[in-house]
């Protein structure tokens, strides 16, 4: 049976009130063309294609193309669409890392006004080029309070002033804004800065002999002796035994006091207290210059 005769038969059966859903053919062969927009790009210039389908004439439903005469199928055309420039729009980048981990920092992101001028080309405009409200590009972050932290004061001077020693400093556990001081237990012990370090200001000077002032002469008249202290002291003033003995200064020296030429009063008798050989020995060994011996041997020492 020819195709056109079969179509006329199917149409007659449908018009006569018969069921058409179970017919072996979907509809009358024919071709109807309609434009159907099919934009390839959301921005810049798009393309619309003309889609050609095979439809039934009675209900306009789409059937397979083999029900239509292929020689009568019109060509599928296409045309450009949306050729006007795309409007500028905001480009929003990802948020960068917060500037602080606690106590309130700031984070930023890139916000640009962009306009597409080609499939893979765009230009940056001033913010006024975008008509919508500009998105924020900066916002606070990490507003939670920071835990207490160690704060160090300045180092002290090196003690002692020479040789190996130490510097000391105070380490406090304080709030992040330094306004409060907490017990040390509230700061991590493992990260506590050192409170003492070794130092040196150079080699210390060696111990030296230190002498005192000379004492009073032992003789009130004539020759005598006078004494002074001699000590070996370190640079800190502590007693030491490291001074060279060969450089030890003398602790005693001879001295002489002027004798009084005023004659002895007649009320006092000048005599030797001790008899025998005592006073001659005092004279022989020149002890008459000493007040004690001069008094005991006044007569022998008179004039000497």
PDB file of C-alpha atoms in Angstrom:
ATOM      1  CA  UNK A   1       0.000   0.000   0.000  1.00  0.00           C
ATOM      2  CA  UNK A   2       1.307   3.420  -0.854  1.00  0.00           C
ATOM      3  CA  UNK A   3       2.231   5.681   1.982  1.00  0.00           C
ATOM      4  CA  UNK A   4      -0.308   8.404   1.045  1.00  0.00           C
ATOM      5  CA  UNK A   5      -3.151   5.879   0.919  1.00  0.00           C
ATOM      6  CA  UNK A   6      -2.195   4.525   4.321  1.00  0.00           C
ATOM      7  CA  UNK A   7      -2.244   7.971   5.802  1.00  0.00           C
ATOM      8  CA  UNK A   8      -5.721   8.682   4.323  1.00  0.00           C
ATOM      9  CA  UNK A   9      -6.975   5.425   5.833  1.00  0.00           C
ATOM     10  CA  UNK A  10      -5.631   6.257   9.276  1.00  0.00           C
ATOM     11  CA  UNK A  11      -7.142   9.709   9.132  1.00  0.00           C
ATOM     12  CA  UNK A  12     -10.563   8.310   8.143  1.00  0.00           C
ATOM     13  CA  UNK A  13     -10.518   5.836  11.041  1.00  0.00           C
ATOM     14  CA  UNK A  14      -9.692   8.616  13.567  1.00  0.00           C
ATOM     15  CA  UNK A  15     -12.394  10.907  12.148  1.00  0.00           C
ATOM     16  CA  UNK A  16     -14.926   8.059  12.372  1.00  0.00           C
ATOM     17  CA  UNK A  17     -14.449   7.864  16.133  1.00  0.00           C
ATOM     18  CA  UNK A  18     -12.029   4.913  16.264  1.00  0.00           C
ATOM     19  CA  UNK A  19      -9.200   4.684  18.828  1.00  0.00           C
ATOM     20  CA  UNK A  20      -6.013   6.091  17.330  1.00  0.00           C
ATOM     21  CA  UNK A  21      -3.539   5.357  20.186  1.00  0.00           C
ATOM     22  CA  UNK A  22      -3.144   1.728  19.101  1.00  0.00           C
ATOM     23  CA  UNK A  23      -2.605   2.449  15.416  1.00  0.00           C
ATOM     24  CA  UNK A  24       0.730   1.231  14.068  1.00  0.00           C
ATOM     25  CA  UNK A  25       1.555   4.635  12.605  1.00  0.00           C
ATOM     26  CA  UNK A  26       1.885   7.733  14.771  1.00  0.00           C
ATOM     27  CA  UNK A  27       0.357  10.258  12.374  1.00  0.00           C
ATOM     28  CA  UNK A  28       0.160  11.784   8.989  1.00  0.00           C
ATOM     29  CA  UNK A  29       3.430  12.308   7.221  1.00  0.00           C
ATOM     30  CA  UNK A  30       4.277  15.971   6.926  1.00  0.00           C
ATOM     31  CA  UNK A  31       6.931  18.503   7.901  1.00  0.00           C
ATOM     32  CA  UNK A  32       6.388  21.688   9.911  1.00  0.00           C
ATOM     33  CA  UNK A  33       9.300  23.986  10.759  1.00  0.00           C
ATOM     34  CA  UNK A  34       9.483  26.284  13.764  1.00  0.00           C
ATOM     35  CA  UNK A  35      12.175  28.387  15.357  1.00  0.00           C
ATOM     36  CA  UNK A  36      13.368  27.186  18.712  1.00  0.00           C
ATOM     37  CA  UNK A  37      15.930  29.363  20.595  1.00  0.00           C
ATOM     38  CA  UNK A  38      19.037  27.504  21.531  1.00  0.00           C
ATOM     39  CA  UNK A  39      21.554  30.050  22.898  1.00  0.00           C
ATOM     40  CA  UNK A  40      25.054  28.642  23.050  1.00  0.00           C
ATOM     41  CA  UNK A  41      26.606  31.354  25.286  1.00  0.00           C
ATOM     42  CA  UNK A  42      25.129  33.148  28.302  1.00  0.00           C
ATOM     43  CA  UNK A  43      27.161  36.228  27.560  1.00  0.00           C
ATOM     44  CA  UNK A  44      28.256  38.081  24.485  1.00  0.00           C
ATOM     45  CA  UNK A  45      26.800  36.815  21.143  1.00  0.00           C
ATOM     46  CA  UNK A  46      24.703  33.636  21.144  1.00  0.00           C
ATOM     47  CA  UNK A  47      23.270  31.441  18.329  1.00  0.00           C
ATOM     48  CA  UNK A  48      19.721  30.297  17.663  1.00  0.00           C
ATOM     49  CA  UNK A  49      19.177  27.172  15.554  1.00  0.00           C
ATOM     50  CA  UNK A  50      16.035  26.313  13.602  1.00  0.00           C
ATOM     51  CA  UNK A  51      14.958  22.835  14.579  1.00  0.00           C
ATOM     52  CA  UNK A  52      12.926  20.807  11.939  1.00  0.00           C
ATOM     53  CA  UNK A  53      10.721  17.991  13.278  1.00  0.00           C
ATOM     54  CA  UNK A  54       8.105  15.612  11.853  1.00  0.00           C
ATOM     55  CA  UNK A  55       4.624  16.231  13.404  1.00  0.00           C
ATOM     56  CA  UNK A  56       1.189  14.664  13.139  1.00  0.00           C
ATOM     57  CA  UNK A  57      -1.379  16.879  11.556  1.00  0.00           C
ATOM     58  CA  UNK A  58      -4.251  15.989  13.865  1.00  0.00           C
ATOM     59  CA  UNK A  59      -2.674  16.698  17.310  1.00  0.00           C
ATOM     60  CA  UNK A  60       0.607  18.335  16.299  1.00  0.00           C
ATOM     61  CA  UNK A  61       2.655  15.786  18.252  1.00  0.00           C
ATOM     62  CA  UNK A  62       6.214  14.934  17.233  1.00  0.00           C
ATOM     63  CA  UNK A  63       6.806  11.586  15.571  1.00  0.00           C
ATOM     64  CA  UNK A  64       9.872   9.857  14.169  1.00  0.00           C
ATOM     65  CA  UNK A  65      11.380  11.411  11.029  1.00  0.00           C
ATOM     66  CA  UNK A  66      10.763   8.282   8.925  1.00  0.00           C
ATOM     67  CA  UNK A  67       7.015   9.126   8.850  1.00  0.00           C
ATOM     68  CA  UNK A  68       7.816  12.212   6.789  1.00  0.00           C
ATOM     69  CA  UNK A  69       9.075  12.425   3.250  1.00  0.00           C
ATOM     70  CA  UNK A  70      12.835  13.067   3.533  1.00  0.00           C
ATOM     71  CA  UNK A  71      12.894  14.859   0.196  1.00  0.00           C
ATOM     72  CA  UNK A  72      10.557  17.544   1.508  1.00  0.00           C
ATOM     73  CA  UNK A  73      12.566  18.262   4.698  1.00  0.00           C
ATOM     74  CA  UNK A  74      13.650  21.939   4.765  1.00  0.00           C
ATOM     75  CA  UNK A  75      17.228  22.834   5.850  1.00  0.00           C
ATOM     76  CA  UNK A  76      17.993  23.640   9.484  1.00  0.00           C
ATOM     77  CA  UNK A  77      18.989  27.313   9.640  1.00  0.00           C
ATOM     78  CA  UNK A  78      20.659  29.289  12.414  1.00  0.00           C
ATOM     79  CA  UNK A  79      21.007  32.957  13.312  1.00  0.00           C
ATOM     80  CA  UNK A  80      22.906  35.031  15.889  1.00  0.00           C
ATOM     81  CA  UNK A  81      21.120  36.366  18.949  1.00  0.00           C
ATOM     82  CA  UNK A  82      21.815  38.515  22.031  1.00  0.00           C
ATOM     83  CA  UNK A  83      24.293  40.585  20.106  1.00  0.00           C
ATOM     84  CA  UNK A  84      24.084  43.517  22.515  1.00  0.00           C
ATOM     85  CA  UNK A  85      27.020  43.864  25.017  1.00  0.00           C
ATOM     86  CA  UNK A  86      26.615  42.003  28.284  1.00  0.00           C
ATOM     87  CA  UNK A  87      26.051  44.247  31.321  1.00  0.00           C
ATOM     88  CA  UNK A  88      28.946  44.563  33.799  1.00  0.00           C
ATOM     89  CA  UNK A  89      28.768  42.340  36.858  1.00  0.00           C
ATOM     90  CA  UNK A  90      30.713  41.932  40.111  1.00  0.00           C
ATOM     91  CA  UNK A  91      33.498  39.405  40.305  1.00  0.00           C
ATOM     92  CA  UNK A  92      33.918  38.205  43.901  1.00  0.00           C
ATOM     93  CA  UNK A  93      37.080  36.332  44.921  1.00  0.00           C
ATOM     94  CA  UNK A  94      37.556  33.977  47.837  1.00  0.00           C
ATOM     95  CA  UNK A  95      38.187  35.333  51.340  1.00  0.00           C
ATOM     96  CA  UNK A  96      41.862  35.506  52.274  1.00  0.00           C
ATOM     97  CA  UNK A  97      43.181  34.236  55.612  1.00  0.00           C
ATOM     98  CA  UNK A  98      42.252  36.294  58.688  1.00  0.00           C
ATOM     99  CA  UNK A  99      44.952  38.743  59.787  1.00  0.00           C
ATOM    100  CA  UNK A 100      44.754  37.479  63.389  1.00  0.00           C
ATOM    101  CA  UNK A 101      43.926  34.147  64.943  1.00  0.00           C
ATOM    102  CA  UNK A 102      42.069  35.739  67.878  1.00  0.00           C
ATOM    103  CA  UNK A 103      41.138  39.089  69.468  1.00  0.00           C
ATOM    104  CA  UNK A 104      39.527  40.267  66.245  1.00  0.00           C
ATOM    105  CA  UNK A 105      41.272  40.452  62.905  1.00  0.00           C
ATOM    106  CA  UNK A 106      40.230  41.359  59.369  1.00  0.00           C
ATOM    107  CA  UNK A 107      39.937  39.327  56.196  1.00  0.00           C
ATOM    108  CA  UNK A 108      39.671  40.658  52.648  1.00  0.00           C
ATOM    109  CA  UNK A 109      38.675  39.448  49.206  1.00  0.00           C
ATOM    110  CA  UNK A 110      38.879  40.806  45.674  1.00  0.00           C
ATOM    111  CA  UNK A 111      35.755  42.594  44.396  1.00  0.00           C
ATOM    112  CA  UNK A 112      35.963  43.810  40.774  1.00  0.00           C
ATOM    113  CA  UNK A 113      33.472  45.206  38.272  1.00  0.00           C
ATOM    114  CA  UNK A 114      33.917  43.012  35.156  1.00  0.00           C
ATOM    115  CA  UNK A 115      32.366  43.149  31.676  1.00  0.00           C
ATOM    116  CA  UNK A 116      32.729  40.366  29.117  1.00  0.00           C
ATOM    117  CA  UNK A 117      33.779  41.594  25.692  1.00  0.00           C
ATOM    118  CA  UNK A 118      34.284  38.213  24.058  1.00  0.00           C
ATOM    119  CA  UNK A 119      33.946  34.487  24.625  1.00  0.00           C
ATOM    120  CA  UNK A 120      37.220  34.438  26.598  1.00  0.00           C
ATOM    121  CA  UNK A 121      37.959  38.125  27.069  1.00  0.00           C
ATOM    122  CA  UNK A 122      36.809  40.616  29.674  1.00  0.00           C
ATOM    123  CA  UNK A 123      37.666  44.083  30.921  1.00  0.00           C
ATOM    124  CA  UNK A 124      37.724  45.671  34.375  1.00  0.00           C
ATOM    125  CA  UNK A 125      35.604  48.778  34.901  1.00  0.00           C
ATOM    126  CA  UNK A 126      35.317  51.345  37.664  1.00  0.00           C
ATOM    127  CA  UNK A 127      32.981  50.380  40.479  1.00  0.00           C
ATOM    128  CA  UNK A 128      30.415  52.822  39.118  1.00  0.00           C
ATOM    129  CA  UNK A 129      30.078  50.625  36.022  1.00  0.00           C
ATOM    130  CA  UNK A 130      28.180  47.952  37.990  1.00  0.00           C
ATOM    131  CA  UNK A 131      24.653  49.033  38.841  1.00  0.00           C
ATOM    132  CA  UNK A 132      24.078  46.654  41.758  1.00  0.00           C
ATOM    133  CA  UNK A 133      25.320  47.289  45.289  1.00  0.00           C
ATOM    134  CA  UNK A 134      29.035  46.614  45.677  1.00  0.00           C
ATOM    135  CA  UNK A 135      29.679  43.446  47.758  1.00  0.00           C
ATOM    136  CA  UNK A 136      31.814  43.882  50.885  1.00  0.00           C
ATOM    137  CA  UNK A 137      35.517  43.240  50.428  1.00  0.00           C
ATOM    138  CA  UNK A 138      36.578  43.448  54.096  1.00  0.00           C
ATOM    139  CA  UNK A 139      35.021  42.035  57.246  1.00  0.00           C
ATOM    140  CA  UNK A 140      36.045  41.250  60.852  1.00  0.00           C
ATOM    141  CA  UNK A 141      37.011  37.712  61.789  1.00  0.00           C
ATOM    142  CA  UNK A 142      38.261  35.623  64.724  1.00  0.00           C
ATOM    143  CA  UNK A 143      36.679  37.857  67.345  1.00  0.00           C
ATOM    144  CA  UNK A 144      37.184  35.353  70.171  1.00  0.00           C
ATOM    145  CA  UNK A 145      39.565  36.397  72.976  1.00  0.00           C
ATOM    146  CA  UNK A 146      43.153  35.187  72.845  1.00  0.00           C
ATOM    147  CA  UNK A 147      44.406  33.034  75.741  1.00  0.00           C
ATOM    148  CA  UNK A 148      46.866  34.541  78.286  1.00  0.00           C
ATOM    149  CA  UNK A 149      50.420  34.873  77.056  1.00  0.00           C
ATOM    150  CA  UNK A 150      53.918  35.291  78.483  1.00  0.00           C
ATOM    151  CA  UNK A 151      55.301  38.831  78.539  1.00  0.00           C
ATOM    152  CA  UNK A 152      58.967  39.526  79.333  1.00  0.00           C
ATOM    153  CA  UNK A 153      60.518  42.631  80.865  1.00  0.00           C
ATOM    154  CA  UNK A 154      64.030  43.894  80.091  1.00  0.00           C
ATOM    155  CA  UNK A 155      67.137  41.959  81.123  1.00  0.00           C
ATOM    156  CA  UNK A 156      69.040  43.162  84.165  1.00  0.00           C
ATOM    157  CA  UNK A 157      72.733  44.030  84.020  1.00  0.00           C
ATOM    158  CA  UNK A 158      75.213  41.177  84.128  1.00  0.00           C
ATOM    159  CA  UNK A 159      76.182  40.227  87.689  1.00  0.00           C
ATOM    160  CA  UNK A 160      78.996  40.210  88.744  1.00  0.00           C
ATOM    161  CA  UNK A 161      80.690  42.996  86.858  1.00  0.00           C
ATOM    162  CA  UNK A 162      83.382  40.709  85.468  1.00  0.00           C
ATOM    163  CA  UNK A 163      83.902  37.053  84.783  1.00  0.00           C
ATOM    164  CA  UNK A 164      81.072  34.557  84.251  1.00  0.00           C
ATOM    165  CA  UNK A 165      77.727  35.675  85.629  1.00  0.00           C
ATOM    166  CA  UNK A 166      73.998  35.867  84.935  1.00  0.00           C
ATOM    167  CA  UNK A 167      71.349  38.250  83.656  1.00  0.00           C
ATOM    168  CA  UNK A 168      67.847  38.094  85.105  1.00  0.00           C
ATOM    169  CA  UNK A 169      64.438  39.327  83.955  1.00  0.00           C
ATOM    170  CA  UNK A 170      60.802  39.181  85.040  1.00  0.00           C
ATOM    171  CA  UNK A 171      58.356  37.023  83.030  1.00  0.00           C
ATOM    172  CA  UNK A 172      54.621  37.653  83.555  1.00  0.00           C
ATOM    173  CA  UNK A 173      51.471  35.843  82.447  1.00  0.00           C
ATOM    174  CA  UNK A 174      49.221  38.569  81.011  1.00  0.00           C
ATOM    175  CA  UNK A 175      46.085  38.952  78.944  1.00  0.00           C
ATOM    176  CA  UNK A 176      46.477  39.465  75.210  1.00  0.00           C
ATOM    177  CA  UNK A 177      45.819  43.206  75.552  1.00  0.00           C
ATOM    178  CA  UNK A 178      48.340  43.371  78.454  1.00  0.00           C
ATOM    179  CA  UNK A 179      45.722  44.918  80.746  1.00  0.00           C
ATOM    180  CA  UNK A 180      45.540  42.014  83.227  1.00  0.00           C
ATOM    181  CA  UNK A 181      48.113  39.846  85.000  1.00  0.00           C
ATOM    182  CA  UNK A 182      47.240  36.221  85.698  1.00  0.00           C
ATOM    183  CA  UNK A 183      48.870  33.533  87.867  1.00  0.00           C
ATOM    184  CA  UNK A 184      51.706  31.802  86.042  1.00  0.00           C
ATOM    185  CA  UNK A 185      49.726  28.538  86.018  1.00  0.00           C
ATOM    186  CA  UNK A 186      47.315  30.023  83.445  1.00  0.00           C
ATOM    187  CA  UNK A 187      50.070  30.297  80.812  1.00  0.00           C
ATOM    188  CA  UNK A 188      51.648  27.188  79.208  1.00  0.00           C
ATOM    189  CA  UNK A 189      54.728  26.202  81.186  1.00  0.00           C
ATOM    190  CA  UNK A 190      56.399  24.601  78.153  1.00  0.00           C
ATOM    191  CA  UNK A 191      56.533  27.934  76.304  1.00  0.00           C
ATOM    192  CA  UNK A 192      57.666  30.096  79.237  1.00  0.00           C
ATOM    193  CA  UNK A 193      60.690  32.243  78.233  1.00  0.00           C
ATOM    194  CA  UNK A 194      63.873  31.861  80.318  1.00  0.00           C
ATOM    195  CA  UNK A 195      64.247  34.158  83.328  1.00  0.00           C
ATOM    196  CA  UNK A 196      68.052  33.787  83.560  1.00  0.00           C
ATOM    197  CA  UNK A 197      70.867  33.563  81.027  1.00  0.00           C
ATOM    198  CA  UNK A 198      74.642  33.343  81.335  1.00  0.00           C
ATOM    199  CA  UNK A 199      76.769  36.391  80.582  1.00  0.00           C
ATOM    200  CA  UNK A 200      80.307  37.722  81.012  1.00  0.00           C
ATOM    201  CA  UNK A 201      81.778  41.216  81.107  1.00  0.00           C
ATOM    202  CA  UNK A 202      85.370  40.077  80.618  1.00  0.00           C
ATOM    203  CA  UNK A 203      88.085  38.688  82.852  1.00  0.00           C
ATOM    204  CA  UNK A 204      88.132  39.905  86.449  1.00  0.00           C
ATOM    205  CA  UNK A 205      91.220  41.768  87.771  1.00  0.00           C
ATOM    206  CA  UNK A 206      93.474  39.626  89.996  1.00  0.00           C
ATOM    207  CA  UNK A 207      93.495  40.000  93.808  1.00  0.00           C
ATOM    208  CA  UNK A 208      95.805  42.740  95.132  1.00  0.00           C
ATOM    209  CA  UNK A 209      97.459  43.861  98.338  1.00  0.00           C
ATOM    210  CA  UNK A 210      95.519  46.586 100.129  1.00  0.00           C
ATOM    211  CA  UNK A 211      97.187  48.583 102.910  1.00  0.00           C
ATOM    212  CA  UNK A 212      95.655  50.625 105.710  1.00  0.00           C
ATOM    213  CA  UNK A 213      96.902  53.902 107.161  1.00  0.00           C
ATOM    214  CA  UNK A 214     100.008  53.930 109.316  1.00  0.00           C
ATOM    215  CA  UNK A 215      99.299  53.843 113.025  1.00  0.00           C
ATOM    216  CA  UNK A 216     100.758  56.159 115.716  1.00  0.00           C
ATOM    217  CA  UNK A 217     104.449  55.989 116.381  1.00  0.00           C
ATOM    218  CA  UNK A 218     105.214  53.788 119.385  1.00  0.00           C
ATOM    219  CA  UNK A 219     107.727  56.289 120.823  1.00  0.00           C
ATOM    220  CA  UNK A 220     106.651  59.611 122.233  1.00  0.00           C
ATOM    221  CA  UNK A 221     110.237  60.768 121.972  1.00  0.00           C
ATOM    222  CA  UNK A 222     112.925  59.534 119.623  1.00  0.00           C
ATOM    223  CA  UNK A 223     112.832  56.401 117.500  1.00  0.00           C
ATOM    224  CA  UNK A 224     109.950  53.958 117.507  1.00  0.00           C
ATOM    225  CA  UNK A 225     107.808  51.829 115.220  1.00  0.00           C
ATOM    226  CA  UNK A 226     104.434  52.222 113.597  1.00  0.00           C
ATOM    227  CA  UNK A 227     102.122  49.557 112.204  1.00  0.00           C
ATOM    228  CA  UNK A 228      99.515  49.264 109.414  1.00  0.00           C
ATOM    229  CA  UNK A 229      97.173  46.573 108.094  1.00  0.00           C
ATOM    230  CA  UNK A 230      98.086  44.694 104.896  1.00  0.00           C
ATOM    231  CA  UNK A 231      95.390  42.500 103.303  1.00  0.00           C
ATOM    232  CA  UNK A 232      95.048  40.473 100.104  1.00  0.00           C
ATOM    233  CA  UNK A 233      91.610  41.295  98.677  1.00  0.00           C
ATOM    234  CA  UNK A 234      89.720  40.307  95.522  1.00  0.00           C
ATOM    235  CA  UNK A 235      88.075  42.919  93.273  1.00  0.00           C
ATOM    236  CA  UNK A 236      84.871  42.423  95.272  1.00  0.00           C
ATOM    237  CA  UNK A 237      86.650  43.147  98.565  1.00  0.00           C
ATOM    238  CA  UNK A 238      86.694  39.539  99.739  1.00  0.00           C
ATOM    239  CA  UNK A 239      89.766  38.106 101.487  1.00  0.00           C
ATOM    240  CA  UNK A 240      91.968  36.117  99.134  1.00  0.00           C
ATOM    241  CA  UNK A 241      95.170  34.096  99.324  1.00  0.00           C
ATOM    242  CA  UNK A 242      96.152  34.579  95.668  1.00  0.00           C
ATOM    243  CA  UNK A 243      98.309  37.724  96.033  1.00  0.00           C
ATOM    244  CA  UNK A 244     102.040  37.227  95.310  1.00  0.00           C
ATOM    245  CA  UNK A 245     103.925  37.178  98.610  1.00  0.00           C
ATOM    246  CA  UNK A 246     106.937  38.828  97.010  1.00  0.00           C
ATOM    247  CA  UNK A 247     104.862  41.961  96.365  1.00  0.00           C
ATOM    248  CA  UNK A 248     103.479  42.177  99.917  1.00  0.00           C
ATOM    249  CA  UNK A 249     103.971  45.714 101.313  1.00  0.00           C
ATOM    250  CA  UNK A 250     105.574  46.073 104.791  1.00  0.00           C
ATOM    251  CA  UNK A 251     103.224  46.208 107.735  1.00  0.00           C
ATOM    252  CA  UNK A 252     105.758  47.908 110.092  1.00  0.00           C
ATOM    253  CA  UNK A 253     108.242  50.720 109.729  1.00  0.00           C
ATOM    254  CA  UNK A 254     110.547  52.777 111.955  1.00  0.00           C
ATOM    255  CA  UNK A 255     109.390  56.199 113.065  1.00  0.00           C
ATOM    256  CA  UNK A 256     110.759  59.067 115.129  1.00  0.00           C
ATOM    257  CA  UNK A 257     109.010  61.486 117.414  1.00  0.00           C
ATOM    258  CA  UNK A 258     110.486  64.786 118.517  1.00  0.00           C
ATOM    259  CA  UNK A 259     111.604  64.777 122.126  1.00  0.00           C
ATOM    260  CA  UNK A 260     110.365  67.443 124.517  1.00  0.00           C
ATOM    261  CA  UNK A 261     113.351  69.568 125.722  1.00  0.00           C
ATOM    262  CA  UNK A 262     111.502  70.885 128.755  1.00  0.00           C
ATOM    263  CA  UNK A 263     113.426  69.915 131.909  1.00  0.00           C
ATOM    264  CA  UNK A 264     111.834  67.432 134.218  1.00  0.00           C
ATOM    265  CA  UNK A 265     109.978  69.005 137.064  1.00  0.00           C
ATOM    266  CA  UNK A 266     111.761  69.031 140.411  1.00  0.00           C
ATOM    267  CA  UNK A 267     108.661  67.527 141.913  1.00  0.00           C
ATOM    268  CA  UNK A 268     109.346  64.255 140.090  1.00  0.00           C
ATOM    269  CA  UNK A 269     112.527  62.362 140.843  1.00  0.00           C
ATOM    270  CA  UNK A 270     114.190  60.850 137.758  1.00  0.00           C
ATOM    271  CA  UNK A 271     115.478  57.463 138.731  1.00  0.00           C
ATOM    272  CA  UNK A 272     115.762  53.949 137.431  1.00  0.00           C
ATOM    273  CA  UNK A 273     113.034  51.727 138.796  1.00  0.00           C
ATOM    274  CA  UNK A 274     114.941  48.553 138.143  1.00  0.00           C
ATOM    275  CA  UNK A 275     118.453  48.016 139.363  1.00  0.00           C
ATOM    276  CA  UNK A 276     121.048  45.565 138.222  1.00  0.00           C
ATOM    277  CA  UNK A 277     121.511  45.268 134.386  1.00  0.00           C
ATOM    278  CA  UNK A 278     117.980  46.011 133.094  1.00  0.00           C
ATOM    279  CA  UNK A 279     118.398  49.689 132.294  1.00  0.00           C
ATOM    280  CA  UNK A 280     121.853  49.338 130.735  1.00  0.00           C
ATOM    281  CA  UNK A 281     120.343  46.845 128.326  1.00  0.00           C
ATOM    282  CA  UNK A 282     117.501  49.275 127.493  1.00  0.00           C
ATOM    283  CA  UNK A 283     120.124  51.881 126.685  1.00  0.00           C
ATOM    284  CA  UNK A 284     122.238  49.389 124.699  1.00  0.00           C
ATOM    285  CA  UNK A 285     119.369  48.272 122.479  1.00  0.00           C
ATOM    286  CA  UNK A 286     118.091  51.834 122.020  1.00  0.00           C
ATOM    287  CA  UNK A 287     114.764  51.261 123.725  1.00  0.00           C
ATOM    288  CA  UNK A 288     114.916  54.634 125.477  1.00  0.00           C
ATOM    289  CA  UNK A 289     112.804  56.086 122.683  1.00  0.00           C
ATOM    290  CA  UNK A 290     109.863  54.034 123.888  1.00  0.00           C
ATOM    291  CA  UNK A 291     107.792  55.666 126.590  1.00  0.00           C
ATOM    292  CA  UNK A 292     107.543  52.596 128.785  1.00  0.00           C
ATOM    293  CA  UNK A 293     111.286  51.903 128.908  1.00  0.00           C
ATOM    294  CA  UNK A 294     112.119  55.608 129.257  1.00  0.00           C
ATOM    295  CA  UNK A 295     109.890  55.791 132.313  1.00  0.00           C
ATOM    296  CA  UNK A 296     111.319  52.649 133.880  1.00  0.00           C
ATOM    297  CA  UNK A 297     114.930  53.753 133.247  1.00  0.00           C
ATOM    298  CA  UNK A 298     114.564  57.501 133.485  1.00  0.00           C
ATOM    299  CA  UNK A 299     117.994  58.157 134.899  1.00  0.00           C
ATOM    300  CA  UNK A 300     119.808  55.849 132.469  1.00  0.00           C
ATOM    301  CA  UNK A 301     117.905  57.206 129.451  1.00  0.00           C
ATOM    302  CA  UNK A 302     118.263  60.837 130.459  1.00  0.00           C
ATOM    303  CA  UNK A 303     119.959  62.667 127.630  1.00  0.00           C
ATOM    304  CA  UNK A 304     119.516  59.798 125.187  1.00  0.00           C
TER     305      UNK A 304
END
